[in-house]
Amino acid sequence: MNVLEERILQDGVVLNGEVLKVDAFLNHQIDPVLMQKIGEEFAARFTDKKITKIITIESSGIAPAVFTGLILGVPVIVAKKNTSITMTDSLVSANVYSFTKQQHYTITISKKFLSSDDHVLIIDDFLANGQAALGLLDICEEMDCSVSGVGIVIEKSFQDGREKLTDKGIDIYSMARIKSLENNTVTFM
Ligand code: 5GP
């Protein structure tokens, strides 16, 4: 997706040769026009898969997931990183190691929003070592629903997340694939 790659080159900032800061359009300030285009592209890519639910993780996956859900006409479930007293239903959780925060956290979804009839599309902002996506796959497995694909806005292809997901037979679509962030320069695949 050229528009996204151009935006990464224009506004992305490389930190320590392996982390890309995109707080100008995705992680802090959000560009709704770009998010709409991303949603359209995910929806077109997965339209044949009869998706019934989209799942993402708070907070940066929400914008691309909601635009995709709007176009596919399906609800978007946001896996919570912190449960609150309002989450009174029966819950399903998975443990995730955060690459950027370098710590473990638990993601949680209310069981009432998923059933064995669901065909799930997982959407997230970044794919690095695949931990967030694997956590969501664990939740889907526990709920006995099928995962029809994973849509990623920015994949860091020099990390092994894609390999871990394809080993499990998952259909992944990444809109921008970064080969390297070496020398603080973004190089696409
Ligand atoms: P993974 O779980 O695949 O190891 O890492 C993906 C998650 O970590 C994403 O949800 C994202 O929040 C965060 N992440 C990983 N790498 C980066 C990065 O280079 N930049 C930003 N902004 N977030 C990242």
CSV table of C-alpha atoms and ligand atoms in Angstrom, one decimal:
chain,number,residue,atom,x,y,z
A,1,MET,CA,0.0,0.0,0.0
A,2,ASN,CA,1.9,3.0,-1.3
A,3,VAL,CA,0.0,5.6,0.8
A,4,LEU,CA,0.9,3.9,4.0
A,5,GLU,CA,4.6,3.3,3.0
A,6,GLU,CA,4.9,7.0,2.0
A,7,ARG,CA,3.4,8.0,5.4
A,8,ILE,CA,5.8,5.8,7.2
A,9,LEU,CA,8.7,7.4,5.4
A,10,GLN,CA,7.4,10.8,6.0
A,11,ASP,CA,6.4,10.6,9.7
A,12,GLY,CA,7.9,7.4,11.1
A,13,VAL,CA,10.8,7.7,13.5
A,14,VAL,CA,13.2,4.7,14.0
A,15,LEU,CA,14.2,4.0,17.7
A,16,ASN,CA,17.3,1.8,18.4
A,17,GLY,CA,17.2,0.2,15.0
A,18,GLU,CA,14.3,-2.1,15.8
A,19,VAL,CA,11.3,-0.1,16.9
A,20,LEU,CA,9.3,2.2,14.6
A,21,LYS,CA,7.5,5.2,16.2
A,22,VAL,CA,4.3,6.1,14.3
A,23,ASP,CA,2.6,8.3,16.8
A,24,ALA,CA,1.8,11.0,14.2
A,25,PHE,CA,-0.8,8.8,12.4
A,26,LEU,CA,-1.5,5.5,14.3
A,27,ASN,CA,-0.3,5.2,17.9
A,28,HIS,CA,-1.1,8.5,19.4
A,29,GLN,CA,-2.5,11.0,16.9
A,30,ILE,CA,-4.7,9.0,14.5
A,31,ASP,CA,-5.3,10.0,10.8
A,32,PRO,CA,-8.9,8.9,10.1
A,33,VAL,CA,-8.6,9.3,6.4
A,34,LEU,CA,-5.6,6.9,6.3
A,35,MET,CA,-7.4,4.5,8.7
A,36,GLN,CA,-10.4,4.4,6.4
A,37,LYS,CA,-8.2,3.5,3.5
A,38,ILE,CA,-6.6,0.8,5.6
A,39,GLY,CA,-10.0,-0.5,6.6
A,40,GLU,CA,-11.1,-0.6,2.9
A,41,GLU,CA,-8.0,-2.6,2.0
A,42,PHE,CA,-8.4,-5.1,4.8
A,43,ALA,CA,-12.1,-5.5,4.0
A,44,ALA,CA,-11.3,-6.1,0.3
A,45,ARG,CA,-8.6,-8.6,1.1
A,46,PHE,CA,-10.7,-10.7,3.5
A,47,THR,CA,-14.2,-10.2,2.0
A,48,ASP,CA,-14.4,-13.8,0.7
A,49,LYS,CA,-13.7,-15.3,4.1
A,50,LYS,CA,-17.2,-14.7,5.5
A,51,ILE,CA,-15.9,-12.9,8.6
A,52,THR,CA,-18.4,-12.6,11.5
A,53,LYS,CA,-16.2,-10.9,14.1
A,54,ILE,CA,-13.0,-8.8,14.2
A,55,ILE,CA,-10.8,-9.0,17.2
A,56,THR,CA,-8.1,-6.5,18.1
A,57,ILE,CA,-6.1,-5.5,21.2
A,58,GLU,CA,-6.4,-2.1,22.9
A,59,SER,CA,-5.5,0.5,22.0
A,60,SER,CA,-3.7,1.0,18.7
A,61,GLY,CA,-5.4,-1.8,16.8
A,62,ILE,CA,-8.8,-0.3,17.4
A,63,ALA,CA,-8.8,2.4,14.7
A,64,PRO,CA,-7.9,0.1,11.8
A,65,ALA,CA,-10.2,-2.6,13.2
A,66,VAL,CA,-13.2,-0.4,13.5
A,67,PHE,CA,-12.9,0.9,9.9
A,68,THR,CA,-12.6,-2.7,8.6
A,69,GLY,CA,-15.6,-3.7,10.7
A,70,LEU,CA,-17.6,-0.8,9.3
A,71,ILE,CA,-17.0,-1.9,5.7
A,72,LEU,CA,-17.4,-5.6,6.4
A,73,GLY,CA,-20.5,-4.9,8.5
A,74,VAL,CA,-19.3,-6.9,11.5
A,75,PRO,CA,-18.7,-6.1,15.2
A,76,VAL,CA,-15.2,-5.4,16.6
A,77,ILE,CA,-14.2,-7.0,19.9
A,78,VAL,CA,-11.4,-5.2,21.7
A,79,ALA,CA,-9.3,-7.5,24.0
A,80,LYS,CA,-8.7,-5.6,27.2
A,81,LYS,CA,-5.3,-5.3,28.8
A,82,ASN,CA,-6.9,-4.4,32.2
A,83,THR,CA,-10.1,-5.8,33.4
A,84,SER,CA,-12.5,-3.5,35.3
A,85,ILE,CA,-15.4,-4.1,37.7
A,86,THR,CA,-17.8,-3.6,34.8
A,87,MET,CA,-16.5,-6.9,33.2
A,88,THR,CA,-18.9,-9.1,35.2
A,89,ASP,CA,-19.4,-11.8,32.6
A,90,SER,CA,-17.5,-15.0,32.2
A,91,LEU,CA,-14.1,-14.2,30.7
A,92,VAL,CA,-11.5,-15.8,28.6
A,93,SER,CA,-7.8,-14.7,28.9
A,94,ALA,CA,-4.4,-15.2,27.4
A,95,ASN,CA,-0.9,-14.2,28.5
A,96,VAL,CA,1.1,-12.0,26.1
A,97,TYR,CA,4.7,-10.7,26.2
A,98,SER,CA,5.0,-7.1,25.0
A,99,PHE,CA,7.9,-6.5,22.7
A,100,THR,CA,7.8,-2.7,23.2
A,101,LYS,CA,7.1,-2.7,26.9
A,102,GLN,CA,9.3,-5.8,27.6
A,103,GLN,CA,6.8,-7.2,30.1
A,104,HIS,CA,4.0,-9.8,30.3
A,105,TYR,CA,0.4,-8.8,30.4
A,106,THR,CA,-3.0,-10.5,30.2
A,107,ILE,CA,-5.6,-9.9,27.5
A,108,THR,CA,-9.2,-10.6,28.3
A,109,ILE,CA,-12.4,-10.9,26.3
A,110,SER,CA,-16.0,-11.6,27.6
A,111,LYS,CA,-17.0,-15.1,26.5
A,112,LYS,CA,-20.5,-13.8,25.5
A,113,PHE,CA,-19.0,-12.1,22.4
A,114,LEU,CA,-17.5,-15.2,20.8
A,115,SER,CA,-19.1,-18.5,19.8
A,116,SER,CA,-18.0,-21.6,17.9
A,117,ASP,CA,-20.0,-20.3,14.9
A,118,ASP,CA,-17.6,-17.3,14.5
A,119,HIS,CA,-15.1,-16.7,11.7
A,120,VAL,CA,-12.7,-14.3,13.2
A,121,LEU,CA,-10.4,-11.7,11.6
A,122,ILE,CA,-7.6,-10.6,13.9
A,123,ILE,CA,-6.3,-7.0,13.3
A,124,ASP,CA,-3.4,-5.3,14.9
A,125,ASP,CA,-1.2,-2.2,14.3
A,126,PHE,CA,2.2,-4.1,14.3
A,127,LEU,CA,3.5,-7.6,13.9
A,128,ALA,CA,6.9,-8.1,15.6
A,129,ASN,CA,7.4,-11.4,17.4
A,130,GLY,CA,3.8,-12.4,17.0
A,131,GLN,CA,3.0,-12.6,20.7
A,132,ALA,CA,-0.1,-10.4,20.6
A,133,ALA,CA,-1.6,-12.3,17.6
A,134,LEU,CA,-0.7,-15.7,19.3
A,135,GLY,CA,-2.5,-14.6,22.4
A,136,LEU,CA,-5.6,-13.8,20.4
A,137,LEU,CA,-5.3,-17.2,18.6
A,138,ASP,CA,-5.2,-18.9,22.0
A,139,ILE,CA,-8.4,-17.1,23.0
A,140,CYS,CA,-10.1,-18.2,19.7
A,141,GLU,CA,-8.9,-21.7,20.2
A,142,GLU,CA,-10.4,-21.8,23.7
A,143,MET,CA,-13.7,-20.4,22.4
A,144,ASP,CA,-13.6,-23.0,19.6
A,145,CYS,CA,-14.1,-20.3,16.9
A,146,SER,CA,-12.2,-20.4,13.6
A,147,VAL,CA,-9.6,-17.7,12.7
A,148,SER,CA,-10.0,-16.8,9.0
A,149,GLY,CA,-7.0,-14.4,8.9
A,150,VAL,CA,-4.7,-11.9,10.5
A,151,GLY,CA,-4.5,-8.3,9.1
A,152,ILE,CA,-1.5,-6.2,10.2
A,153,VAL,CA,-0.9,-2.6,9.4
A,154,ILE,CA,2.9,-2.6,9.8
A,155,GLU,CA,4.9,-5.9,9.8
A,156,LYS,CA,8.5,-5.9,10.9
A,157,SER,CA,9.6,-8.8,8.7
A,158,PHE,CA,13.0,-9.0,10.3
A,159,GLN,CA,11.3,-10.4,13.4
A,160,ASP,CA,9.8,-13.8,13.5
A,161,GLY,CA,6.0,-13.1,14.0
A,162,ARG,CA,5.1,-14.0,10.4
A,163,GLU,CA,6.9,-17.3,10.6
A,164,LYS,CA,5.2,-18.2,13.8
A,165,LEU,CA,1.7,-17.5,12.4
A,166,THR,CA,2.3,-19.2,9.0
A,167,ASP,CA,3.6,-22.3,10.9
A,168,LYS,CA,0.1,-22.5,12.3
A,169,GLY,CA,-1.4,-22.2,8.9
A,170,ILE,CA,-2.7,-18.7,9.4
A,171,ASP,CA,-3.5,-16.4,6.4
A,172,ILE,CA,-1.6,-13.1,7.1
A,173,TYR,CA,-2.0,-9.9,5.2
A,174,SER,CA,0.4,-7.1,6.1
A,175,MET,CA,-0.1,-3.8,4.5
A,176,ALA,CA,3.5,-2.5,4.9
A,177,ARG,CA,6.3,-5.0,5.3
A,178,ILE,CA,9.5,-3.6,6.7
A,179,LYS,CA,12.7,-5.5,5.8
A,180,SER,CA,15.0,-3.5,8.0
A,181,LEU,CA,15.3,-0.5,10.3
A,182,GLU,CA,19.1,-0.6,10.4
A,183,ASN,CA,21.0,2.7,10.4
A,184,ASN,CA,17.7,4.3,11.5
A,185,THR,CA,16.4,3.9,7.9
A,186,VAL,CA,13.2,2.2,6.9
A,187,THR,CA,13.6,-0.3,4.1
A,188,PHE,CA,10.5,-2.1,2.8
A,189,MET,CA,10.4,-5.7,1.4
B,1,5GP,P1,4.4,-8.8,18.8
B,1,5GP,O1,3.3,-9.2,19.8
B,1,5GP,O2,4.1,-9.2,17.4
B,1,5GP,O3,5.7,-9.1,19.3
B,1,5GP,O4,4.4,-7.2,18.8
B,1,5GP,C1,3.3,-6.5,18.3
B,1,5GP,C2,2.7,-5.5,19.4
B,1,5GP,O5,3.8,-4.8,20.0
B,1,5GP,C3,1.9,-4.5,18.7
B,1,5GP,O6,0.5,-4.7,19.2
B,1,5GP,C4,2.4,-3.2,19.0
B,1,5GP,O7,1.6,-2.5,19.9
B,1,5GP,C5,3.8,-3.4,19.6
B,1,5GP,N1,4.9,-3.2,18.7
B,1,5GP,C6,5.8,-4.1,18.3
B,1,5GP,N2,6.8,-3.5,17.6
B,1,5GP,C7,6.5,-2.2,17.5
B,1,5GP,C8,7.1,-1.1,16.9
B,1,5GP,O8,8.2,-1.1,16.2
B,1,5GP,N3,6.5,0.1,17.0
B,1,5GP,C9,5.3,0.2,17.7
B,1,5GP,N4,4.8,1.5,17.8
B,1,5GP,N5,4.7,-0.8,18.3
B,1,5GP,C10,5.3,-2.0,18.2
